[in-house]
Coordinates of C-alpha atoms and ligand atoms in Angstrom, one line a residue:
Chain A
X2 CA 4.9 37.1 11.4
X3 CA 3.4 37.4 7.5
X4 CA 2.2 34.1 6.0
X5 CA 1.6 33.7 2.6
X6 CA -2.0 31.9 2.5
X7 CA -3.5 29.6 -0.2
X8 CA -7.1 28.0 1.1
X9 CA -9.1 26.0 -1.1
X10 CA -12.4 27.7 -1.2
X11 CA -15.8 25.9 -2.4
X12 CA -19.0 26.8 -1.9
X13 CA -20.7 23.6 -2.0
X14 CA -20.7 19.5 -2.8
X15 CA -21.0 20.3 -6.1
X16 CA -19.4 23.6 -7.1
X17 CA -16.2 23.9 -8.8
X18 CA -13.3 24.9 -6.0
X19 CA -10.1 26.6 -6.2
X20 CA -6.8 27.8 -4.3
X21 CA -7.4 31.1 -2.9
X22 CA -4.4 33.7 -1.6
X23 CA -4.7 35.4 1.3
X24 CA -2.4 37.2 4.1
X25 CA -2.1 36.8 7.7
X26 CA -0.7 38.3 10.3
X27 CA 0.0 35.7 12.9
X28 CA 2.1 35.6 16.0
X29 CA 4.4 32.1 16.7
X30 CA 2.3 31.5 19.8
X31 CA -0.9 30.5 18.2
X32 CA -2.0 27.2 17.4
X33 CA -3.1 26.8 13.7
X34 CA -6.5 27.1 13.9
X35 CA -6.1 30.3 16.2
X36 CA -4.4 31.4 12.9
X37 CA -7.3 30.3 10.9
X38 CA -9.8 32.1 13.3
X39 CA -7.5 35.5 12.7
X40 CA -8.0 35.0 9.1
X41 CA -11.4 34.8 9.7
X42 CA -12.3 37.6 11.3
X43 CA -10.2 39.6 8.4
X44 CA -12.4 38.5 5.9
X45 CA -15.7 38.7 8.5
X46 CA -14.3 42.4 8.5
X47 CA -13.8 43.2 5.0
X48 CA -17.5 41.6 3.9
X49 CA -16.3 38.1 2.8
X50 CA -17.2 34.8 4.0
X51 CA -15.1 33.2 6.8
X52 CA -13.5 29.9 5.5
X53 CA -15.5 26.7 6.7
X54 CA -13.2 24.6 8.3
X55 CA -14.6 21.9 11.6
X56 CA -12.4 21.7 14.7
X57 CA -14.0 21.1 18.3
X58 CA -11.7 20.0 21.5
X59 CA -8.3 21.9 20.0
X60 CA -6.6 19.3 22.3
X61 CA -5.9 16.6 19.5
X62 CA -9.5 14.1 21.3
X63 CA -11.8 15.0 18.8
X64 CA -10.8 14.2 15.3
X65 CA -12.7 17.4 13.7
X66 CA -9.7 19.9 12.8
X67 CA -8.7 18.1 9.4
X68 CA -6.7 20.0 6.8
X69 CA -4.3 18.9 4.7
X70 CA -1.1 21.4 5.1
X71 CA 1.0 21.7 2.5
X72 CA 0.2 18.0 1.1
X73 CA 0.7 16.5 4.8
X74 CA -2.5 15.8 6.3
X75 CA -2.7 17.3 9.9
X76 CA 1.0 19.2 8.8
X77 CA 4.5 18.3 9.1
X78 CA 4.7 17.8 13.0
X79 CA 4.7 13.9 13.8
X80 CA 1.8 12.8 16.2
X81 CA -0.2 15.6 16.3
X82 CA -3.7 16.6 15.2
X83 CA -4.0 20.2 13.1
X84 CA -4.9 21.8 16.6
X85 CA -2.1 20.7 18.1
X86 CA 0.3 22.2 15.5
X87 CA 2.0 25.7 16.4
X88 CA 2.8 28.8 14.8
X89 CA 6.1 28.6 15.9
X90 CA 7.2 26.1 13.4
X91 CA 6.9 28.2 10.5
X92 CA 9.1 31.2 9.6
X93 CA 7.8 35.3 8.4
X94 CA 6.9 35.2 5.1
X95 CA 6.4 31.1 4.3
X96 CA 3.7 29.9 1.9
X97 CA 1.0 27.4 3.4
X98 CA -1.5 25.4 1.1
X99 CA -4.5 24.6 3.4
X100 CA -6.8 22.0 1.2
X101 CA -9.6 19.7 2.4
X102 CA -9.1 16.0 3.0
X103 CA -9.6 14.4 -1.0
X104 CA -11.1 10.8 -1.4
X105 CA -14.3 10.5 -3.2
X106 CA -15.9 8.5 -0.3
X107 CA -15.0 11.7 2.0
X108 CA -17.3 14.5 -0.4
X109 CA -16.2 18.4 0.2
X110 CA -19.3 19.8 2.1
X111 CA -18.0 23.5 1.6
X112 CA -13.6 24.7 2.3
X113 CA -12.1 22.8 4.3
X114 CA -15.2 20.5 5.3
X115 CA -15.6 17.0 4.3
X116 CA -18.4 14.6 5.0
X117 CA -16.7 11.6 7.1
X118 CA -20.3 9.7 7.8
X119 CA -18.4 7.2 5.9
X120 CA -16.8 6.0 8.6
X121 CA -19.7 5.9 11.4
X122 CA -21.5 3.6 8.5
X123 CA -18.2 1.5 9.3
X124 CA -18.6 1.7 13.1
X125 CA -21.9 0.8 12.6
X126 CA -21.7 -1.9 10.4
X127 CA -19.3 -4.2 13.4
X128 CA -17.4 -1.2 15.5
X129 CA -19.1 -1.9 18.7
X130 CA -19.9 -4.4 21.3
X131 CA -23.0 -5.4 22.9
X132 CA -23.5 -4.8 26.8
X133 CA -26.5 -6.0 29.0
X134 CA -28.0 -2.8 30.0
X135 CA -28.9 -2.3 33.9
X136 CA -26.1 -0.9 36.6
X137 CA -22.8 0.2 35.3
X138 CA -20.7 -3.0 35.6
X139 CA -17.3 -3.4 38.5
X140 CA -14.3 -2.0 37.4
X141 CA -12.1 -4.8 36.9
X142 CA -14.4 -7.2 36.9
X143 CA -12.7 -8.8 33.5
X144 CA -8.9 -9.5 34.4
X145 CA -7.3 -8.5 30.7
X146 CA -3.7 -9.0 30.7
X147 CA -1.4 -6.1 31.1
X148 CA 0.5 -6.4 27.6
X149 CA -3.1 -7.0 25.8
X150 CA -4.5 -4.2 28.0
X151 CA -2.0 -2.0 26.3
X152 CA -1.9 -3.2 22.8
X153 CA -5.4 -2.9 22.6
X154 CA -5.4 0.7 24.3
X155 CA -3.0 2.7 21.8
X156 CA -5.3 1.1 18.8
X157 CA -8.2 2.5 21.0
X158 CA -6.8 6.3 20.6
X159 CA -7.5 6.2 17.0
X160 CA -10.0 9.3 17.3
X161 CA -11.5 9.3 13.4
X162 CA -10.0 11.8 11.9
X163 CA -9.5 10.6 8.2
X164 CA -5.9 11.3 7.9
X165 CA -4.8 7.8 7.2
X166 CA -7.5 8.4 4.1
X167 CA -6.3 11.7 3.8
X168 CA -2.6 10.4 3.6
X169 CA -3.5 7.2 1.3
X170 CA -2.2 7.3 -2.5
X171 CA -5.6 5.0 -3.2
X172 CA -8.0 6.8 -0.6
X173 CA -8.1 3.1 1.7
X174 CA -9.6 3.0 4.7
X175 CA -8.1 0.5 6.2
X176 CA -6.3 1.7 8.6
X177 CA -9.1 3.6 10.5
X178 CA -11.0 0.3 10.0
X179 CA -8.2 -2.1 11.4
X180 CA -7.3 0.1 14.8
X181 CA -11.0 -0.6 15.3
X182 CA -11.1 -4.1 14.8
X183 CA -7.3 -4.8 16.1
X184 CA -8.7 -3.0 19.9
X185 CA -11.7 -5.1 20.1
X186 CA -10.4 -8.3 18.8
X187 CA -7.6 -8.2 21.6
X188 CA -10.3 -7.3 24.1
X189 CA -13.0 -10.3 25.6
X190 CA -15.3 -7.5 25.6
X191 CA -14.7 -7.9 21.7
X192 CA -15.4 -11.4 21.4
X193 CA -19.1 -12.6 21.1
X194 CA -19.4 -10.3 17.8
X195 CA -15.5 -11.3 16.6
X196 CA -16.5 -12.4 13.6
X197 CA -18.8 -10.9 12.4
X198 CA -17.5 -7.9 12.7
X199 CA -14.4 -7.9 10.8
X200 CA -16.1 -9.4 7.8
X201 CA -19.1 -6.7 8.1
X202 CA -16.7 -3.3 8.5
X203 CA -14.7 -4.9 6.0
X204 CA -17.7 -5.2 3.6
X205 CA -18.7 -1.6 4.5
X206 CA -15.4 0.0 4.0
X207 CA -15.4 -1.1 0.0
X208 CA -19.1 -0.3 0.0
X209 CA -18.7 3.2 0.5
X210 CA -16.0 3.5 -2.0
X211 CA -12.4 3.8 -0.1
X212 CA -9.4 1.9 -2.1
X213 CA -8.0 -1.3 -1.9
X214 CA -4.2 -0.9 0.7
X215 CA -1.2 -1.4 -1.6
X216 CA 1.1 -1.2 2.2
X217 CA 2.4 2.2 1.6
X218 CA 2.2 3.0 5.1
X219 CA 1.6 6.6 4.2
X220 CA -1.5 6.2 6.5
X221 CA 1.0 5.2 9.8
X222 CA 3.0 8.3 8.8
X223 CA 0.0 11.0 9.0
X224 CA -1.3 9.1 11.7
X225 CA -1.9 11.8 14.8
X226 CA -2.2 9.3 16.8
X227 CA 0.9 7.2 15.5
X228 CA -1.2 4.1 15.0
X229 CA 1.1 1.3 13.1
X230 CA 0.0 -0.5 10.2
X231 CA 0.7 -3.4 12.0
X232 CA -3.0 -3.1 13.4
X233 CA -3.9 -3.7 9.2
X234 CA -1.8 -6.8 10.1
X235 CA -4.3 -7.9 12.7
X236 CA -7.2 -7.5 10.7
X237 CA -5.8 -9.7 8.0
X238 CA -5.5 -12.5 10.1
X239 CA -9.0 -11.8 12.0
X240 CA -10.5 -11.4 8.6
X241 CA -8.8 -15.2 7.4
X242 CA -9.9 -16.3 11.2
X243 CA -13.4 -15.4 10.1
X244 CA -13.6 -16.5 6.6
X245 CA -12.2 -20.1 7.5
X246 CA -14.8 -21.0 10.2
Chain B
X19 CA -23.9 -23.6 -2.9
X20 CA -23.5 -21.3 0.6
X21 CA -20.5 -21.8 1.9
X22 CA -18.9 -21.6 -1.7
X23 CA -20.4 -17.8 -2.3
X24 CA -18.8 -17.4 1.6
X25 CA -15.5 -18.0 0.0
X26 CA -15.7 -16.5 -2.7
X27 CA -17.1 -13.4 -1.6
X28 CA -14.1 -13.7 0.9
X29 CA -11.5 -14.0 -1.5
X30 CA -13.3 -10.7 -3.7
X31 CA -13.4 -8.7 -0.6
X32 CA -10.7 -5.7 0.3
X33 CA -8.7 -8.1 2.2
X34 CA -9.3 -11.3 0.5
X35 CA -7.6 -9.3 -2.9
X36 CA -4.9 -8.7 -0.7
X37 CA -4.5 -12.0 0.7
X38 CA -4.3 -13.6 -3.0
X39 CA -1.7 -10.6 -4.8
X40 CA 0.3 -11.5 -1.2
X41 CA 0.1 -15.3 -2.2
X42 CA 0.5 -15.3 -5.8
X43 CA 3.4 -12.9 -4.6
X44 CA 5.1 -15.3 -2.5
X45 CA 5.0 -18.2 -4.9
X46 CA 6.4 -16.0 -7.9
X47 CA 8.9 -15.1 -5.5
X48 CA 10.3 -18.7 -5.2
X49 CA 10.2 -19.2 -8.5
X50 CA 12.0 -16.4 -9.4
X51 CA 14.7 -17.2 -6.6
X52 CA 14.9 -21.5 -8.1
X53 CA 15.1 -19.9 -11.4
X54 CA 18.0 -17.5 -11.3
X55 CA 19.4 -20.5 -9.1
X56 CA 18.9 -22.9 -12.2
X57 CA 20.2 -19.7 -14.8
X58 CA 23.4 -19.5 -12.7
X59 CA 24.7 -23.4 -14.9
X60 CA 24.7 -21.1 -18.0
X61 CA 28.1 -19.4 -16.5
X62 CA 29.5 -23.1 -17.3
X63 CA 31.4 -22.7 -20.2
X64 CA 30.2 -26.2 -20.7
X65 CA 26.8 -26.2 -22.8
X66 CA 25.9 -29.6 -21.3
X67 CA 25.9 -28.5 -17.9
X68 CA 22.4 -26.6 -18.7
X69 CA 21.3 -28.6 -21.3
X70 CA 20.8 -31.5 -19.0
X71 CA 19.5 -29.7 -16.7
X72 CA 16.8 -28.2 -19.3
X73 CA 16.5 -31.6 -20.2
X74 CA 15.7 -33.0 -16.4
X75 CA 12.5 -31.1 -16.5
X76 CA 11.6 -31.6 -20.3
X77 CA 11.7 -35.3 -19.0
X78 CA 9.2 -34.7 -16.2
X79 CA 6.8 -34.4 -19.2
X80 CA 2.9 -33.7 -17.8
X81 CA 4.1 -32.9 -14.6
X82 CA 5.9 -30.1 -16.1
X83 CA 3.5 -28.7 -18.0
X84 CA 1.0 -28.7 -15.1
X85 CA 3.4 -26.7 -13.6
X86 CA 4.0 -24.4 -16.1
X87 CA 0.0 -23.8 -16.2
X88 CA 0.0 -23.1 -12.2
X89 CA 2.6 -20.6 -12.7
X90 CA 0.8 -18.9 -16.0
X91 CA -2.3 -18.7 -13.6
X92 CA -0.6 -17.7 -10.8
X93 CA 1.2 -14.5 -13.2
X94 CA -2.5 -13.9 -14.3
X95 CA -4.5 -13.7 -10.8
X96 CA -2.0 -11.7 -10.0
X97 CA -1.3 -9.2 -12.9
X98 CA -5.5 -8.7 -12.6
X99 CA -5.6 -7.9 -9.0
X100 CA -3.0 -5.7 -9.5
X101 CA -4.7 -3.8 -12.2
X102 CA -7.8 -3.6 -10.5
X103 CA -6.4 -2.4 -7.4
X104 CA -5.1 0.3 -9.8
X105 CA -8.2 0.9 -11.3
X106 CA -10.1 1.2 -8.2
X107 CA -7.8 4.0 -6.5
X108 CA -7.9 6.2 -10.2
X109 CA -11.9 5.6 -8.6
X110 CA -11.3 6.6 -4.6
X111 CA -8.9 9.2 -5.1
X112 CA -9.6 11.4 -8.1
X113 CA -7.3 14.5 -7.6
X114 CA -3.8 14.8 -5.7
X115 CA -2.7 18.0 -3.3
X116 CA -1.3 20.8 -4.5
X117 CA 0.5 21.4 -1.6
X118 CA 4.1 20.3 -1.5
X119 CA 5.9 19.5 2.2
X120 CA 7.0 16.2 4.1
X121 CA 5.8 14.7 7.3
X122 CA 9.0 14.8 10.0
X123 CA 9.7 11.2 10.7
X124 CA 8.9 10.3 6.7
X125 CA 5.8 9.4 4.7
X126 CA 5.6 5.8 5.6
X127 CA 7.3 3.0 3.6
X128 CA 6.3 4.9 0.2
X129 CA 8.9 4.9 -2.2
X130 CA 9.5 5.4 -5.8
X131 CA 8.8 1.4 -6.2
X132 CA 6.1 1.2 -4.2
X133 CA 4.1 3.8 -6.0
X134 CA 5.1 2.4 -9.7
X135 CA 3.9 -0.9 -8.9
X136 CA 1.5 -1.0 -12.0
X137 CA 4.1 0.2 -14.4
X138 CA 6.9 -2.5 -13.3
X139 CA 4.3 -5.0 -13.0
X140 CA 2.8 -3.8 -16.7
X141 CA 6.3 -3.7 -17.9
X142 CA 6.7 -7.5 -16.3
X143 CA 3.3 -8.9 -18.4
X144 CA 4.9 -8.1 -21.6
X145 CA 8.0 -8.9 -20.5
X146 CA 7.0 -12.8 -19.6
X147 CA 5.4 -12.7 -22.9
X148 CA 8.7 -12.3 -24.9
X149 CA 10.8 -13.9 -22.8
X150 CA 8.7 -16.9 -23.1
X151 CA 8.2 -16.8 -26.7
X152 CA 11.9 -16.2 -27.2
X153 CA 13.0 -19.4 -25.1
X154 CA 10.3 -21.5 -24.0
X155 CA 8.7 -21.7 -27.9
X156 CA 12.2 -20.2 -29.5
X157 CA 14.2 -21.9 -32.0
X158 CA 16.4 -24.2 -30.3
X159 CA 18.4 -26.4 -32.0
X160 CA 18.4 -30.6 -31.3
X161 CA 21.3 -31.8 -29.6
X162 CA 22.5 -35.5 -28.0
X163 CA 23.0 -35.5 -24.1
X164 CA 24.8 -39.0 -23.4
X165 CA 23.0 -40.8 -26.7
X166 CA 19.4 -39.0 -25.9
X167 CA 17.9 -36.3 -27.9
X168 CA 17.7 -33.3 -25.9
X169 CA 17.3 -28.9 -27.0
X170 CA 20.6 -26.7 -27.4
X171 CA 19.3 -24.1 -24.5
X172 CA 22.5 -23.0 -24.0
X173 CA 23.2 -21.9 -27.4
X174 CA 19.7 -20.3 -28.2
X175 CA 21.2 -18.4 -24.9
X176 CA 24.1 -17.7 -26.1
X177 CA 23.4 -16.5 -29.8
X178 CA 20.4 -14.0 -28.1
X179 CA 23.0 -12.0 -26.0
X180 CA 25.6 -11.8 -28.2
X181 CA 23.2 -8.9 -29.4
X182 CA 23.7 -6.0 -27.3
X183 CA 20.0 -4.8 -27.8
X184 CA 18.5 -8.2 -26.1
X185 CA 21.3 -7.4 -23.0
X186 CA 20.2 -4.0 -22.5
X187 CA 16.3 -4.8 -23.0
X188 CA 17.2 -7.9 -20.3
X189 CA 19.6 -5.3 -17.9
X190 CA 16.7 -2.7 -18.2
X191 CA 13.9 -5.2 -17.1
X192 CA 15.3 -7.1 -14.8
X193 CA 16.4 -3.8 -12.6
X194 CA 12.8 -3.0 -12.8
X195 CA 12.0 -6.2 -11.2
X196 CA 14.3 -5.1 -8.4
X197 CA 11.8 -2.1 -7.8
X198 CA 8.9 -4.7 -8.2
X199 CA 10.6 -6.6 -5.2
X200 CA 11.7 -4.0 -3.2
X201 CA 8.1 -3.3 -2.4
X202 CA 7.0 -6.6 -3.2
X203 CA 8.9 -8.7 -0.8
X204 CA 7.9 -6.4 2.4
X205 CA 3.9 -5.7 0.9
X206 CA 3.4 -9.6 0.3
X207 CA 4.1 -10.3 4.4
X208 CA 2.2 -7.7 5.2
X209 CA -0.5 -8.7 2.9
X210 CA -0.4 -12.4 4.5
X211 CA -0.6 -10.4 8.0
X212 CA 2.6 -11.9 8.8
X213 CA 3.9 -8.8 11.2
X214 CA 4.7 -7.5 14.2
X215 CA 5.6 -3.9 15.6
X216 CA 8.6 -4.5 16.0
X217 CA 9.7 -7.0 13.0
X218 CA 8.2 -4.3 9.8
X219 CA 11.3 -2.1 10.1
X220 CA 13.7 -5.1 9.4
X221 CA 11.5 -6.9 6.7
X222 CA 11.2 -3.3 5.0
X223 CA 15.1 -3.8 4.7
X224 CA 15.5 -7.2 4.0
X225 CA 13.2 -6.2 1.2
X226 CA 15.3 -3.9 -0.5
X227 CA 18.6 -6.3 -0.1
X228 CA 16.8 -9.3 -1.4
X229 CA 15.4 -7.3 -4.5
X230 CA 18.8 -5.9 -4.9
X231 CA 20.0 -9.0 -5.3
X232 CA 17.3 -10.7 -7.2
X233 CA 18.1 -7.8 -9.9
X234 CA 21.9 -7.9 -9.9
X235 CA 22.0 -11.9 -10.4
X236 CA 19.4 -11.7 -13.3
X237 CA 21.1 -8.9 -14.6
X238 CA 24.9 -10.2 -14.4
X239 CA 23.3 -13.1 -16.5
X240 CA 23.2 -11.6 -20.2
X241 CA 26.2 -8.9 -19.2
X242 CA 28.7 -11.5 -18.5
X243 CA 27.3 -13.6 -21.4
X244 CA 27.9 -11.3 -24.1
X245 CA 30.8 -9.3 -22.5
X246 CA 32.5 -13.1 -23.1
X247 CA 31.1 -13.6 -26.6
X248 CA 32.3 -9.7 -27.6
Ligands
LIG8 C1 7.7 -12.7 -11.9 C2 6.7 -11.9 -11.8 C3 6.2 -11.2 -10.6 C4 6.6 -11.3 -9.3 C5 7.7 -12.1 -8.7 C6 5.8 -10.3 -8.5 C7 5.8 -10.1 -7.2 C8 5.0 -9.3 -6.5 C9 4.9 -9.2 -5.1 C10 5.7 -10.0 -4.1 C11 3.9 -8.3 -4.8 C12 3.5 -7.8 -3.4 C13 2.2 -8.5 -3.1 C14 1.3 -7.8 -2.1 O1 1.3 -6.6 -2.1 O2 0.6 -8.5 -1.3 C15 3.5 -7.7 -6.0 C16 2.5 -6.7 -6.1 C17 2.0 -6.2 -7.3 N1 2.2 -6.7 -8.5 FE1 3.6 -8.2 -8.9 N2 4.9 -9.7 -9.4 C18 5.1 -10.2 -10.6 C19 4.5 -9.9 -11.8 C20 3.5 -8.9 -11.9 C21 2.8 -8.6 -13.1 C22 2.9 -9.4 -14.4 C23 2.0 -7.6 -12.8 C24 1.0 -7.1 -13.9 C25 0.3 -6.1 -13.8 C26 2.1 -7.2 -11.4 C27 1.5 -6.2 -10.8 C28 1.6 -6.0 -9.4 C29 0.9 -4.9 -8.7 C30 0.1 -3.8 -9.4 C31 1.2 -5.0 -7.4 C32 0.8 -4.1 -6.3 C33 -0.5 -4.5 -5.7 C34 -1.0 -3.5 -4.7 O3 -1.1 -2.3 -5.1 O4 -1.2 -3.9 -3.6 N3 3.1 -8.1 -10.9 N4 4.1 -8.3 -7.0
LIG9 S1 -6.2 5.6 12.3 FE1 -5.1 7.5 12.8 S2 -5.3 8.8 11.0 FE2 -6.8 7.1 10.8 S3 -8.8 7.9 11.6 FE3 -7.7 6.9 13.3 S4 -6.5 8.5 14.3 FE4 -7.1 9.4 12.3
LIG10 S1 -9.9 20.0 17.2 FE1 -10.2 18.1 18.1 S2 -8.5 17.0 17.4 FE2 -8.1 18.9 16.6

């Protein structure tokens, strides 16, 4: 199958970018970065510079492979990560716009590549929890209910890919930043540093610049992960929790 | 001195913004429910009806205006969020996709209100402002209620929507408080963290029906009003 190719190419932080045509010869098997790579080696081959895009597991764990496909970040499939997207769903001869994740707290490195550090300041300001060091501890030593085991598991597979920003009308990071804070707050692991980290990742996410959430729930949507906004719920009420005492 | 820079540096935060457009939301949203409640006397063909009723809380005297004042500063806490929370995303997110497609399964609860809050709620600021000038400081005329002086609302009403231009200019804001609403009404209980999984799908529709009908009462106000005066 033809596709009709439109990259954004920049070649750095600070250059001026732009859409760039090119045409592909792809077969319905491949993923879409397999596609990317063929594109690659064509312009390898013809002299040019390969288009800078990250990608790592290609098994939708990683969080790397971010490109925003025709507007929809991580494209139109529901649930799925750019890797995890195949070839199949598009037809001989379509037209696919492959641009970079935009948010100004989220700067293009170079094509497709945008600097998330953002969010690891965010883990770092409250995203963790502290654990005597020593022998690794017994499994099951904590009983954690089986509903709360859950809950706090599918806000756990948030994997950091920026999509949610990606997705956002106002660049908000909150729902990266709630999925972390809705798993640990339902966890005891969670609770010795409760407070103090909601209000700190809170602080950190308007530090670096992200938006304020107007409840869209454009983030939910793009979501490869299919985490609800209902975890931006949680962190609310930890945040008021917090506040208050 | 440090537990007051806590709170407010609670309130100022990402969420704590949230927390007060959510509660400023809710409050206007009773209001706006008692007052179309209250408008609904005008239908009386009897003028006394509302006039008494106007004068009931004319007679409540500094209680009134105390809450008249709440509900100014409540308007303007919330009109300023709002417009910062618009000025802050022209900051995060400079420049759009060019890229057209749709996500399968929908983009989220996005609609056409939800991403014209600022224009509706602009539209609303100088709306208050001339509605308020028009009949809270308009020129009603004295009246006697049962031997007490009391104002003619009901005819200051009357006379402003016998003119088509003040119906339509009514009918056109008052449907764009429905799209204020539609969004509104579901973003303030999520704003407040009132959810759960499985509860945001029905408030999301309960939204849209109770903006619907927030708009079609206001606006069925000046249309019947004038289609009996024509
Ligand atoms: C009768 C008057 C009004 C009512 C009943 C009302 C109601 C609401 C409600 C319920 C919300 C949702 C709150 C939330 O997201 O937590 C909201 C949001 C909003 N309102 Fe109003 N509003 C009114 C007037 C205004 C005015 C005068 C402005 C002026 C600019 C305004 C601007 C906004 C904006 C920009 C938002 C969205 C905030 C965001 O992006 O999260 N509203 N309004
Ligand atoms: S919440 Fe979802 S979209 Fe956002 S970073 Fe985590 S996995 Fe990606
Ligand atoms: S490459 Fe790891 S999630 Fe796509």
């Amino acid at each position: 199958m033809k596709l009709h190719l439109k990259v954004w190419r920049q070649n750095g932080p600070h250059e001026e970018g732009k859409l760039v045509p090119y045409q592909v010869e792809a077969n319905p098997h491949m993923s879409f970065l397999e596609m990317m790579d063929v594109l690659n080696e064509q312009l390898i081959k013809a002299g040019e510079d390969p288009v800078e895009f990250d990608h790592d597991c290609r098994e939708g764990i990683c969080g790397s492979c971010n490109m925003v496909i025709n507007g929809v970040p991580h494209g139109p499939l529901k649930g799925t990560a750019t890797c995890q997207l195949h070839m199949r769903h598009y037809k001989d001869g379509d037209t696919v716009v492959v641009e970079p994740w935009r948010a100004e707290a989220f700067p293009v490195i170079r094509d497709l590549v945008v600097d998330r550090a953002a969010f690891d300041r965010i883990i770092a300001a409250g995203g963790y929890v502290s654990v005597d060091t020593g022998s690794a501890p017994d499994a099951n030593a904590i009983p954690i209910e089986k509903n709360k085991a859950e809950m706090a598991f599918d806000y756990a597979t948030c994997i950091g890919c920026g999509a949610c920003v990606a997705a956002c009308p106002n660049a908000s990071a909150s729902l990266f930043t709630a999925s972390k804070i809705a798993h640990l707050s339902l966890l005891p692991q969670g609770n010795a540093e409760r407070k103090t980290r909601v209000l700190r990742m809170v602080e950190q996410m308007e530090k670096e610049g992200f938006g304020d959430c107007s409840n869209h729930g454009a983030c939910e949507a793009a979501c490869p992960k299919e985490i609800p906004i209902d975890a931006i719920a949680i962190m609310r009420r930890e945040y008021v929790k917090a506040a208050l005492s | 001195m440090e537990s007051q820079s806590r709170v407010t540096t609670a309130l100022t935060s990402q969420v704590g913004r949230k927390i007060l457009t959510g509660v400023t939301g809710v409050l206007l949203v009773f209001f706006v429910i008692g007052h179309l409640l209250g408008n609904l006397q005008l239908l009386d063909p009897d003028p006394n009806l509302f006039n008494s009723y106007g004068k009931k809380l004319h007679d409540f005297g500094l209680l009134l205006y105390i809450v008249e004042v709440a509900l100014a500063l409540l308007i303007l806490i919330h009109a300023v969020i709002g417009i910062s929370i618009f000025a802050k995303k022209l900051k995060a997110r400079k420049g759009g996709y060019k890229g057209v497609g749709v996500k399968e399964g929908g983009m989220g609860k996005q609609s056409l209100a939800s991403r014209t809050m600022i224009i509706t709620g602009v539209v609303l600021l100088i709306f208050l402002v001339v509605h308020i000038l028009q009949f809270r400081f308009g020129p009603a005329a004295d009246m006697m209620i049962d031997g007490e002086k009391a104002l003619d609302l009901h005819g200051l009403v009357m006379s402003t929507f016998a003119n088509i231009w003040w119906v339509l200019f009514y009918v056109g804001v008052m449907l764009l408080i429905g799209f204020h609403l539609r969004h509104g009404i579901w973003s303030m209980l999520q704003s407040l963290g009132m959810m759960k999984p499985r509860w945001s799908k029905g408030i999301h529709g309960a939204a849209l029906v109770i903006g619907l009908l927030l708009a079609v009462g206001f606006l069925l106000l000046p249309v019947i009003i004038y289609l009996r005066q024509a």
